[in-house]
mmCIF file of C-alpha atoms in Angstrom:
data_model
loop_
_atom_site.group_PDB
_atom_site.id
_atom_site.type_symbol
_atom_site.label_atom_id
_atom_site.label_comp_id
_atom_site.label_asym_id
_atom_site.label_seq_id
_atom_site.Cartn_x
_atom_site.Cartn_y
_atom_site.Cartn_z
ATOM 1 C CA MET A 14 58.594 -9.688 -83.458
ATOM 2 C CA ASP A 15 59.573 -6.139 -82.429
ATOM 3 C CA GLU A 16 62.962 -6.430 -80.709
ATOM 4 C CA ARG A 17 63.173 -2.892 -79.358
ATOM 5 C CA GLY A 18 63.889 -2.595 -75.656
ATOM 6 C CA PRO A 19 65.302 -5.227 -73.317
ATOM 7 C CA PRO A 20 63.853 -8.759 -73.401
ATOM 8 C CA ALA A 21 61.624 -9.989 -70.577
ATOM 9 C CA GLU A 22 64.438 -12.264 -69.421
ATOM 10 C CA ALA A 23 66.390 -9.174 -68.311
ATOM 11 C CA PHE A 24 63.823 -8.647 -65.533
ATOM 12 C CA ALA A 25 64.239 -12.081 -63.940
ATOM 13 C CA GLY A 26 63.671 -11.889 -60.193
ATOM 14 C CA LEU A 27 62.498 -8.274 -60.475
ATOM 15 C CA PHE A 28 59.404 -8.206 -62.672
ATOM 16 C CA ARG A 29 57.278 -11.074 -63.999
ATOM 17 C CA VAL A 30 56.152 -10.135 -67.510
ATOM 18 C CA SER A 31 52.791 -11.464 -68.666
ATOM 19 C CA GLN A 32 52.389 -9.307 -71.768
ATOM 20 C CA ARG A 33 54.475 -6.941 -73.882
ATOM 21 C CA ARG A 34 52.923 -4.289 -76.105
ATOM 22 C CA VAL A 35 54.381 -1.733 -78.516
ATOM 23 C CA ASP A 36 52.432 1.539 -78.651
ATOM 24 C CA GLY A 37 54.135 3.761 -81.229
ATOM 25 C CA ASP A 38 57.558 4.588 -79.790
ATOM 26 C CA GLN A 39 56.484 3.460 -76.340
ATOM 27 C CA LEU A 40 57.001 -0.022 -74.913
ATOM 28 C CA ARG A 41 54.704 -1.378 -72.208
ATOM 29 C CA TYR A 42 55.499 -4.463 -70.131
ATOM 30 C CA TYR A 43 52.510 -5.785 -68.147
ATOM 31 C CA GLY A 44 52.924 -8.090 -65.193
ATOM 32 C CA ARG A 45 53.793 -8.067 -61.497
ATOM 33 C CA ALA A 46 56.621 -6.388 -59.627
ATOM 34 C CA LEU A 47 58.542 -8.820 -57.429
ATOM 35 C CA VAL A 48 60.416 -6.116 -55.469
ATOM 36 C CA PRO A 49 59.390 -2.655 -54.161
ATOM 37 C CA GLY A 50 58.810 -0.072 -56.880
ATOM 38 C CA ASP A 51 61.699 2.272 -56.064
ATOM 39 C CA ARG A 52 64.147 -0.622 -55.957
ATOM 40 C CA LEU A 53 62.755 -1.986 -59.218
ATOM 41 C CA GLU A 54 63.238 1.322 -61.027
ATOM 42 C CA ARG A 55 66.792 1.681 -59.727
ATOM 43 C CA ARG A 56 67.694 -1.827 -60.919
ATOM 44 C CA LEU A 57 66.047 -1.496 -64.341
ATOM 45 C CA TRP A 58 67.059 2.105 -65.084
ATOM 46 C CA PRO A 59 70.503 1.209 -66.554
ATOM 47 C CA VAL A 60 69.037 -1.802 -68.375
ATOM 48 C CA PHE A 61 66.621 0.421 -70.296
ATOM 49 C CA ARG A 62 69.011 3.350 -70.733
ATOM 50 C CA ASP A 63 71.493 1.035 -72.464
ATOM 51 C CA ARG A 64 68.728 0.376 -75.015
ATOM 52 C CA GLY A 65 67.861 4.101 -75.371
ATOM 53 C CA TYR A 66 64.765 4.192 -73.123
ATOM 54 C CA GLU A 67 63.624 5.679 -69.854
ATOM 55 C CA VAL A 68 61.404 3.500 -67.694
ATOM 56 C CA ARG A 69 58.660 4.245 -65.180
ATOM 57 C CA LEU A 70 56.601 1.835 -63.065
ATOM 58 C CA THR A 71 52.845 2.475 -63.076
ATOM 59 C CA THR A 72 49.664 0.483 -62.484
ATOM 60 C CA ASP A 73 46.923 -0.381 -64.927
ATOM 61 C CA THR A 74 43.301 -1.336 -64.276
ATOM 62 C CA TYR A 75 41.675 -3.926 -66.508
ATOM 63 C CA THR A 76 38.625 -6.161 -66.413
ATOM 64 C CA GLU A 77 38.381 -9.913 -66.769
ATOM 65 C CA ARG A 78 35.474 -12.327 -66.614
ATOM 66 C CA ASP A 79 35.329 -14.782 -63.729
ATOM 67 C CA PRO A 80 35.423 -18.266 -65.315
ATOM 68 C CA PHE A 81 32.900 -19.679 -62.814
ATOM 69 C CA THR A 82 30.351 -16.880 -62.348
ATOM 70 C CA GLY A 83 30.807 -14.974 -65.599
ATOM 71 C CA VAL A 84 30.957 -11.693 -63.650
ATOM 72 C CA GLU A 85 33.398 -9.066 -64.907
ATOM 73 C CA LEU A 86 35.938 -8.153 -62.222
ATOM 74 C CA SER A 87 38.305 -5.184 -62.040
ATOM 75 C CA ARG A 88 41.944 -6.125 -61.627
ATOM 76 C CA GLN A 89 45.141 -4.155 -61.251
ATOM 77 C CA ARG A 90 48.532 -5.003 -62.676
ATOM 78 C CA HIS A 91 51.908 -3.347 -62.798
ATOM 79 C CA VAL A 92 53.156 -1.772 -66.007
ATOM 80 C CA LEU A 93 56.701 -0.854 -66.948
ATOM 81 C CA VAL A 94 56.353 2.045 -69.395
ATOM 82 C CA ALA A 95 59.467 2.654 -71.486
ATOM 83 C CA THR A 96 59.739 5.826 -73.591
ATOM 84 C CA PRO A 97 62.612 6.708 -75.949
ATOM 85 C CA HIS A 98 65.330 8.764 -74.296
ATOM 86 C CA SER A 99 66.048 11.952 -76.218
ATOM 87 C CA THR A 100 67.554 15.350 -75.445
ATOM 88 C CA GLY A 101 67.520 16.817 -78.948
ATOM 89 C CA LEU A 102 65.003 19.024 -80.720
ATOM 90 C CA ASP A 103 62.241 17.280 -82.616
ATOM 91 C CA GLY A 104 61.911 19.582 -85.611
ATOM 92 C CA VAL A 105 61.455 23.352 -85.568
ATOM 93 C CA PRO A 106 59.998 24.519 -82.219
ATOM 94 C CA TRP A 107 57.235 26.590 -83.819
ATOM 95 C CA THR A 108 55.228 26.995 -80.615
ATOM 96 C CA ASN A 109 58.246 28.303 -78.722
ATOM 97 C CA LEU A 110 59.045 30.724 -81.538
ATOM 98 C CA LEU A 111 55.441 31.952 -81.778
ATOM 99 C CA PHE A 112 55.167 32.642 -78.056
ATOM 100 C CA ALA A 113 58.617 34.253 -78.017
ATOM 101 C CA GLY A 114 57.588 36.564 -80.880
ATOM 102 C CA LEU A 115 54.342 37.535 -79.147
ATOM 103 C CA THR A 116 56.240 38.205 -75.920
ATOM 104 C CA VAL A 117 58.721 40.430 -77.744
ATOM 105 C CA VAL A 118 55.780 42.505 -79.007
ATOM 106 C CA SER A 119 54.062 42.653 -75.602
ATOM 107 C CA THR A 120 57.255 43.641 -73.746
ATOM 108 C CA LEU A 121 58.091 46.248 -76.388
ATOM 109 C CA TYR A 122 54.648 47.749 -75.892
ATOM 110 C CA ALA A 123 55.039 47.691 -72.102
ATOM 111 C CA GLY A 124 58.459 49.321 -72.440
ATOM 112 C CA SER A 125 57.092 52.067 -74.648
ATOM 113 C CA GLN A 126 54.555 52.859 -71.923
ATOM 114 C CA TRP A 127 57.348 53.034 -69.336
ATOM 115 C CA TYR A 128 59.164 55.532 -71.560
ATOM 116 C CA GLY A 129 55.985 57.578 -72.019
ATOM 117 C CA VAL A 130 55.753 57.040 -75.781
ATOM 118 C CA ALA A 131 52.330 57.347 -77.406
ATOM 119 C CA VAL A 132 51.865 54.292 -79.634
ATOM 120 C CA ASP A 133 50.162 55.683 -82.745
ATOM 121 C CA GLY A 134 51.702 53.155 -85.120
ATOM 122 C CA PRO A 135 53.228 49.667 -84.918
ATOM 123 C CA LEU A 136 56.812 50.961 -85.052
ATOM 124 C CA ASP A 137 56.308 53.245 -82.066
ATOM 125 C CA ILE A 138 56.647 50.286 -79.708
ATOM 126 C CA LEU A 139 60.318 50.022 -80.701
ATOM 127 C CA ALA A 140 60.958 52.858 -78.272
ATOM 128 C CA GLY A 141 60.593 50.294 -75.491
ATOM 129 C CA TRP A 142 63.473 48.108 -76.717
ATOM 130 C CA PRO A 143 65.832 48.687 -73.719
ATOM 131 C CA PHE A 144 63.163 47.505 -71.294
ATOM 132 C CA ALA A 145 62.138 44.578 -73.517
ATOM 133 C CA VAL A 146 65.727 43.395 -73.997
ATOM 134 C CA ALA A 147 66.380 43.626 -70.258
ATOM 135 C CA VAL A 148 63.234 41.745 -69.198
ATOM 136 C CA LEU A 149 63.547 39.034 -71.834
ATOM 137 C CA GLY A 150 67.254 38.707 -71.105
ATOM 138 C CA VAL A 151 66.670 38.101 -67.404
ATOM 139 C CA LEU A 152 63.797 35.647 -67.903
ATOM 140 C CA GLY A 153 65.391 33.927 -70.875
ATOM 141 C CA VAL A 154 68.754 33.351 -69.199
ATOM 142 C CA HIS A 155 66.973 31.926 -66.142
ATOM 143 C CA GLU A 156 65.211 29.290 -68.228
ATOM 144 C CA LEU A 157 68.206 28.657 -70.476
ATOM 145 C CA GLY A 158 70.205 27.928 -67.327
ATOM 146 C CA HIS A 159 67.794 25.081 -66.597
ATOM 147 C CA TYR A 160 67.870 23.966 -70.227
ATOM 148 C CA ALA A 161 71.676 23.980 -70.525
ATOM 149 C CA LEU A 162 72.150 21.857 -67.399
ATOM 150 C CA SER A 163 69.367 19.512 -68.537
ATOM 151 C CA ARG A 164 71.240 18.909 -71.790
ATOM 152 C CA TYR A 165 74.527 18.536 -69.891
ATOM 153 C CA HIS A 166 73.066 15.804 -67.692
ATOM 154 C CA GLY A 167 71.173 14.128 -70.538
ATOM 155 C CA VAL A 168 67.687 14.966 -69.224
ATOM 156 C CA ASP A 169 65.040 15.678 -71.846
ATOM 157 C CA ALA A 170 63.660 19.234 -71.574
ATOM 158 C CA SER A 171 61.884 21.659 -73.868
ATOM 159 C CA LEU A 172 63.156 25.045 -74.953
ATOM 160 C CA PRO A 173 61.731 27.977 -72.961
ATOM 161 C CA TYR A 174 58.112 28.961 -73.491
ATOM 162 C CA PHE A 175 57.658 32.719 -73.033
ATOM 163 C CA ILE A 176 54.216 33.840 -71.884
ATOM 164 C CA PRO A 177 52.984 37.169 -73.321
ATOM 165 C CA LEU A 178 50.607 39.291 -71.248
ATOM 166 C CA PRO A 179 49.440 42.899 -71.747
ATOM 167 C CA ASN A 180 50.487 44.283 -68.342
ATOM 168 C CA VAL A 181 53.173 46.679 -67.061
ATOM 169 C CA ILE A 182 55.778 43.959 -67.620
ATOM 170 C CA GLY A 183 54.441 42.577 -70.892
ATOM 171 C CA THR A 184 54.833 38.964 -69.836
ATOM 172 C CA MET A 185 54.030 36.390 -67.184
ATOM 173 C CA GLY A 186 57.519 34.963 -67.416
ATOM 174 C CA ALA A 187 58.874 31.859 -69.094
ATOM 175 C CA VAL A 188 58.912 28.138 -68.369
ATOM 176 C CA ILE A 189 60.504 24.989 -69.675
ATOM 177 C CA ARG A 190 58.913 21.566 -69.603
ATOM 178 C CA MET A 191 60.941 18.729 -68.092
ATOM 179 C CA ARG A 192 60.085 15.566 -70.026
ATOM 180 C CA GLY A 193 62.839 13.268 -68.798
ATOM 181 C CA ARG A 194 63.334 11.724 -65.363
ATOM 182 C CA MET A 195 65.948 12.836 -62.862
ATOM 183 C CA PRO A 196 68.548 10.083 -62.446
ATOM 184 C CA ASP A 197 69.912 11.351 -59.102
ATOM 185 C CA ARG A 198 69.902 14.174 -56.575
ATOM 186 C CA LYS A 199 73.033 15.734 -58.068
ATOM 187 C CA THR A 200 71.298 16.171 -61.416
ATOM 188 C CA LEU A 201 68.152 17.510 -59.739
ATOM 189 C CA PHE A 202 70.234 20.059 -57.825
ATOM 190 C CA ASP A 203 72.306 21.194 -60.800
ATOM 191 C CA ILE A 204 69.280 21.752 -63.026
ATOM 192 C CA GLY A 205 67.324 23.429 -60.237
ATOM 193 C CA VAL A 206 70.065 25.824 -59.138
ATOM 194 C CA ALA A 207 71.229 26.839 -62.628
ATOM 195 C CA GLY A 208 68.132 28.895 -63.436
ATOM 196 C CA PRO A 209 67.996 31.142 -60.338
ATOM 197 C CA LEU A 210 71.748 31.771 -60.288
ATOM 198 C CA ALA A 211 72.008 32.528 -64.015
ATOM 199 C CA GLY A 212 68.920 34.733 -63.968
ATOM 200 C CA LEU A 213 70.049 36.571 -60.837
ATOM 201 C CA VAL A 214 73.465 37.367 -62.313
ATOM 202 C CA VAL A 215 71.764 38.947 -65.336
ATOM 203 C CA ALA A 216 69.235 40.738 -63.106
ATOM 204 C CA CYS A 217 72.096 42.329 -61.156
ATOM 205 C CA LEU A 218 73.890 43.370 -64.359
ATOM 206 C CA VAL A 219 70.673 44.795 -65.794
ATOM 207 C CA THR A 220 70.032 46.719 -62.577
ATOM 208 C CA VAL A 221 73.511 48.261 -62.548
ATOM 209 C CA VAL A 222 73.234 49.243 -66.222
ATOM 210 C CA GLY A 223 69.814 50.761 -65.570
ATOM 211 C CA LEU A 224 71.107 52.774 -62.629
ATOM 212 C CA PHE A 225 73.591 54.533 -64.934
ATOM 213 C CA LEU A 226 70.971 55.266 -67.597
ATOM 214 C CA PRO A 227 69.166 58.616 -67.424
ATOM 215 C CA PRO A 228 65.911 58.798 -65.458
ATOM 216 C CA VAL A 229 62.621 59.118 -67.300
ATOM 217 C CA ALA A 230 59.404 60.996 -66.716
ATOM 218 C CA ASP A 231 57.107 59.169 -64.313
ATOM 219 C CA PRO A 232 54.737 57.186 -66.574
ATOM 220 C CA GLY A 233 51.923 57.708 -64.064
ATOM 221 C CA PHE A 234 51.076 54.039 -63.508
ATOM 222 C CA PRO A 235 48.750 53.646 -60.490
ATOM 223 C CA ILE A 236 51.252 51.304 -58.858
ATOM 224 C CA GLU A 237 54.346 51.813 -56.722
ATOM 225 C CA PHE A 238 57.154 49.262 -56.644
ATOM 226 C CA HIS A 239 59.316 48.724 -53.561
ATOM 227 C CA TYR A 240 62.925 47.682 -53.899
ATOM 228 C CA PRO A 241 64.449 44.611 -52.231
ATOM 229 C CA VAL A 242 67.681 44.743 -50.247
ATOM 230 C CA LEU A 243 69.751 43.539 -53.221
ATOM 231 C CA ILE A 244 68.731 46.419 -55.497
ATOM 232 C CA ARG A 245 69.309 48.973 -52.744
ATOM 233 C CA GLY A 246 72.704 47.425 -52.040
ATOM 234 C CA LEU A 247 73.689 47.609 -55.720
ATOM 235 C CA ALA A 248 72.606 51.261 -55.883
ATOM 236 C CA ASP A 249 74.738 52.080 -52.832
ATOM 237 C CA LEU A 250 77.659 50.100 -54.259
ATOM 238 C CA VAL A 251 77.762 52.026 -57.546
ATOM 239 C CA GLY A 252 76.724 55.337 -55.972
ATOM 240 C CA GLN A 253 73.605 55.864 -58.070
ATOM 241 C CA PRO A 254 70.199 57.041 -56.786
ATOM 242 C CA LEU A 255 66.967 55.062 -56.818
ATOM 243 C CA ASP A 256 64.773 58.082 -56.110
ATOM 244 C CA TYR A 257 64.611 61.322 -58.059
ATOM 245 C CA PRO A 258 62.941 64.615 -57.153
ATOM 246 C CA GLY A 259 59.926 65.905 -59.007
ATOM 247 C CA ARG A 260 58.154 63.766 -61.588
ATOM 248 C CA GLU A 261 61.144 61.666 -62.634
ATOM 249 C CA THR A 262 61.841 58.014 -61.878
ATOM 250 C CA VAL A 263 64.674 55.568 -62.464
ATOM 251 C CA ASN A 264 65.176 54.209 -65.935
ATOM 252 C CA PRO A 265 62.777 51.311 -66.688
ATOM 253 C CA VAL A 266 65.779 49.001 -67.149
ATOM 254 C CA VAL A 267 66.132 49.078 -63.350
ATOM 255 C CA PHE A 268 62.561 47.854 -63.112
ATOM 256 C CA ALA A 269 63.511 44.956 -65.414
ATOM 257 C CA GLY A 270 66.121 44.009 -62.808
ATOM 258 C CA TRP A 271 63.397 44.243 -60.147
ATOM 259 C CA VAL A 272 61.301 41.790 -62.187
ATOM 260 C CA GLY A 273 64.207 39.340 -62.342
ATOM 261 C CA MET A 274 64.787 39.487 -58.595
ATOM 262 C CA PHE A 275 61.103 39.116 -57.779
ATOM 263 C CA VAL A 276 60.871 36.093 -60.082
ATOM 264 C CA THR A 277 64.008 34.642 -58.475
ATOM 265 C CA PHE A 278 62.509 34.900 -54.989
ATOM 266 C CA LEU A 279 59.210 33.309 -56.035
ATOM 267 C CA ASN A 280 61.021 30.473 -57.805
ATOM 268 C CA LEU A 281 63.136 29.785 -54.728
ATOM 269 C CA ILE A 282 60.144 29.201 -52.459
ATOM 270 C CA PRO A 283 61.068 25.690 -51.196
ATOM 271 C CA VAL A 284 58.051 23.655 -52.210
ATOM 272 C CA GLY A 285 56.968 21.201 -54.917
ATOM 273 C CA GLN A 286 58.026 21.778 -58.504
ATOM 274 C CA LEU A 287 59.417 25.271 -57.923
ATOM 275 C CA ASP A 288 63.186 25.648 -58.192
ATOM 276 C CA GLY A 289 63.397 25.945 -54.416
ATOM 277 C CA GLY A 290 61.469 22.705 -54.060
ATOM 278 C CA HIS A 291 63.937 20.941 -56.337
ATOM 279 C CA LEU A 292 66.885 22.294 -54.359
ATOM 280 C CA VAL A 293 65.500 21.291 -50.964
ATOM 281 C CA ARG A 294 64.563 17.826 -52.282
ATOM 282 C CA ALA A 295 68.113 17.401 -53.560
ATOM 283 C CA MET A 296 69.683 18.765 -50.376
ATOM 284 C CA LEU A 297 67.500 17.109 -47.736
ATOM 285 C CA GLY A 298 66.020 14.111 -49.509
ATOM 286 C CA LYS A 299 62.587 12.978 -48.387
ATOM 287 C CA ARG A 300 62.724 15.358 -45.405
ATOM 288 C CA GLN A 301 61.755 18.029 -47.916
ATOM 289 C CA ALA A 302 58.116 17.074 -47.325
ATOM 290 C CA THR A 303 58.232 18.670 -43.858
ATOM 291 C CA ILE A 304 59.474 21.982 -45.222
ATOM 292 C CA GLY A 305 56.993 21.831 -48.094
ATOM 293 C CA ALA A 306 54.130 21.431 -45.631
ATOM 294 C CA LEU A 307 55.282 24.472 -43.612
ATOM 295 C CA VAL A 308 55.624 26.834 -46.585
ATOM 296 C CA PRO A 309 51.889 27.588 -47.077
ATOM 297 C CA ALA A 310 51.518 28.230 -43.332
ATOM 298 C CA ALA A 311 54.464 30.644 -43.434
ATOM 299 C CA LEU A 312 52.949 32.561 -46.350
ATOM 300 C CA PHE A 313 49.540 32.735 -44.660
ATOM 301 C CA GLY A 314 51.329 33.946 -41.523
ATOM 302 C CA LEU A 315 53.114 36.656 -43.523
ATOM 303 C CA ALA A 316 49.802 37.803 -44.987
ATOM 304 C CA ALA A 317 48.238 37.929 -41.511
ATOM 305 C CA TYR A 318 51.203 39.895 -40.138
ATOM 306 C CA LEU A 319 50.968 42.464 -42.930
ATOM 307 C CA TYR A 320 47.220 42.829 -42.432
ATOM 308 C CA TYR A 321 46.952 42.940 -38.641
ATOM 309 C CA VAL A 322 50.311 44.399 -37.579
ATOM 310 C CA GLN A 323 51.637 46.451 -40.482
ATOM 311 C CA ASP A 324 48.260 47.553 -41.857
ATOM 312 C CA ALA A 325 49.749 46.972 -45.312
ATOM 313 C CA ALA A 326 47.958 47.532 -48.589
ATOM 314 C CA PHE A 327 45.402 44.876 -49.445
ATOM 315 C CA ASN A 328 47.237 43.858 -52.618
ATOM 316 C CA ALA A 329 50.274 42.701 -50.583
ATOM 317 C CA VAL A 330 48.038 40.699 -48.252
ATOM 318 C CA PHE A 331 46.246 39.173 -51.227
ATOM 319 C CA LEU A 332 49.541 38.385 -52.981
ATOM 320 C CA TRP A 333 50.851 36.209 -50.154
ATOM 321 C CA MET A 334 47.418 34.665 -49.511
ATOM 322 C CA PHE A 335 47.321 33.695 -53.185
ATOM 323 C CA TRP A 336 50.807 32.194 -53.007
ATOM 324 C CA GLY A 337 49.832 30.386 -49.826
ATOM 325 C CA VAL A 338 46.995 28.660 -51.674
ATOM 326 C CA PHE A 339 49.217 28.152 -54.723
ATOM 327 C CA THR A 340 51.957 26.452 -52.712
ATOM 328 C CA MET A 341 49.411 24.190 -51.024
ATOM 329 C CA GLY A 342 48.843 22.674 -54.453
ATOM 330 C CA PHE A 343 52.583 22.388 -55.043
ATOM 331 C CA ALA A 344 53.077 20.766 -51.645
ATOM 332 C CA TYR A 345 50.334 18.247 -52.384
ATOM 333 C CA ALA A 346 51.819 17.348 -55.783
ATOM 334 C CA GLY A 347 55.271 16.999 -54.238
ATOM 335 C CA PRO A 348 58.726 17.487 -55.742
ATOM 336 C CA THR A 349 60.491 15.526 -58.444
ATOM 337 C CA THR A 350 61.731 12.170 -57.129
ATOM 338 C CA PRO A 351 65.130 11.063 -58.485
ATOM 339 C CA ILE A 352 65.841 7.447 -59.370
ATOM 340 C CA TYR A 353 68.937 7.244 -57.179
ATOM 341 C CA ASP A 354 68.655 9.024 -53.837
ATOM 342 C CA GLU A 355 72.231 9.359 -52.599
ATOM 343 C CA ALA A 356 73.147 12.457 -50.558
ATOM 344 C CA LEU A 357 74.749 15.523 -52.143
ATOM 345 C CA ASP A 358 78.377 16.490 -51.712
ATOM 346 C CA GLY A 359 79.395 19.324 -49.403
ATOM 347 C CA LYS A 360 80.111 21.835 -52.196
ATOM 348 C CA ARG A 361 76.604 21.544 -53.603
ATOM 349 C CA LEU A 362 75.076 21.818 -50.142
ATOM 350 C CA LEU A 363 77.011 25.048 -49.547
ATOM 351 C CA LEU A 364 75.970 26.408 -52.937
ATOM 352 C CA GLY A 365 72.363 25.578 -52.117
ATOM 353 C CA PHE A 366 72.465 27.578 -48.871
ATOM 354 C CA VAL A 367 74.144 30.504 -50.667
ATOM 355 C CA THR A 368 71.431 30.420 -53.345
ATOM 356 C CA PHE A 369 68.651 30.580 -50.749
ATOM 357 C CA ALA A 370 70.466 33.446 -48.992
ATOM 358 C CA LEU A 371 70.565 35.357 -52.292
ATOM 359 C CA GLY A 372 66.867 34.653 -52.698
ATOM 360 C CA VAL A 373 66.189 36.267 -49.317
ATOM 361 C CA LEU A 374 68.003 39.407 -50.529
ATOM 362 C CA CYS A 375 65.463 39.550 -53.390
ATOM 363 C CA PHE A 376 62.521 39.558 -50.962
ATOM 364 C CA THR A 377 60.453 42.497 -49.845
ATOM 365 C CA PRO A 378 57.247 41.987 -47.803
ATOM 366 C CA VAL A 379 55.309 44.496 -49.910
ATOM 367 C CA PRO A 380 56.740 44.226 -53.441
ATOM 368 C CA PHE A 381 54.239 46.715 -54.863
ATOM 369 C CA GLU A 382 51.087 48.556 -53.933
ATOM 370 C CA PHE A 383 48.375 50.251 -55.937
ATOM 371 C CA ILE A 384 48.023 53.996 -55.637
ATOM 372 C CA PRO A 385 44.406 55.172 -55.215
#
C-alpha cells in the first residue's frame, strides 16, 4: 500500500474517506466533508504540509447504477486533492530561457528603431542595447520581486516568462505563474506588493539615468506619449528637460521608465488576479469584492469622460473601454483566497496605501495618442 500523505484516520470528524487514489504524484481522497469547506481546508492544511503536500477541496461527479431500477444516476462527492509542495526548479527552465532570448532580440530591435539605426544586418540591433536593458530590467525586477517573496514564504511559483512582441516596446511584458496556494493574507500581501514596488524603484532609476543621457533624433513614430506626474516630478527634481526643440526627443531610456510606470499602474488596478487585486484582498478581506465590482464601472466612466467632455483621441477612449471589459473578467474570476484569513498588521496596511498612492502618480488619462 502507498503510504504517502496522511492516513484517513487523520481526518476523523472532518472528512469521511470512502476511497483513496494515487495519481502520479497526486493523492486524491474521495468522500464527504463533515464541516464547511473553508474550515476543512484550514484544519487539514498543516496536516498535509507536514507530509510535504498542499491540499485543496473540490467536487467530483460520477455515475452509479441504481440497484433497484438499473438506471445510471449522476452523483457528486467531495475530493481532497493533495499535490506535492515544492518551491524549487524542476530541471532547466527551457521555456523561460527561450522566451527571454526572443524578448531580448525583440527589445533590441525596438531600441534600434528608437535610436534611428537602420537594421541591415543582425548585429545592427545591438545599437538598441540601452533601451533593451532598461525595459527588461524594469519588467524583470518587477516579476523577480514576486518570485523572491514567493520563495521566501514557501509558495510555489515559476520563473518569469517574458513575452516578445514586435512593437515600439518589443515586448508585452512578463508574468510569473503562481502554482502554490496562499497560506494567509500576510503572504498574499507580501508577494503582491513586492513586484510593483521593486519594479517602480527600477523605473525611477532608469528614468533619472535616461534624463541625463543625450537626446536623440525623433524616430518619427506616429505616436505621442504623455508623461505621468511621477516622471515630470523626477525631471523637475534633477533639473533635466523632457521636451527638446526641433526634431530631438528625450533619450529612449526615459521611455523605458515610462513603460515601467505604465505597467505599474495597470498592475495596481484593484481587481481580481492583478497585483492591486491581491493587495486589496489582503488589506480588506472579502470586502474586496465590492471594490472589484466598481472597477469596471470606473474605467467605463473614465472612457466616457474622455470621449464626451475632453474630446480625447479615440485610442485613449478605446484603451480604457478595453480595460473595463478586461477587468470585468478579472472581477468575475475573483482574487486569490488565502487559507487563513486573519487581518493584516498596521505596517502592511500603511504600505499598501502608500503603494496605491505611488500607482496614482504613474497614471495619466491619455497615456499615448496616435498622430495622423
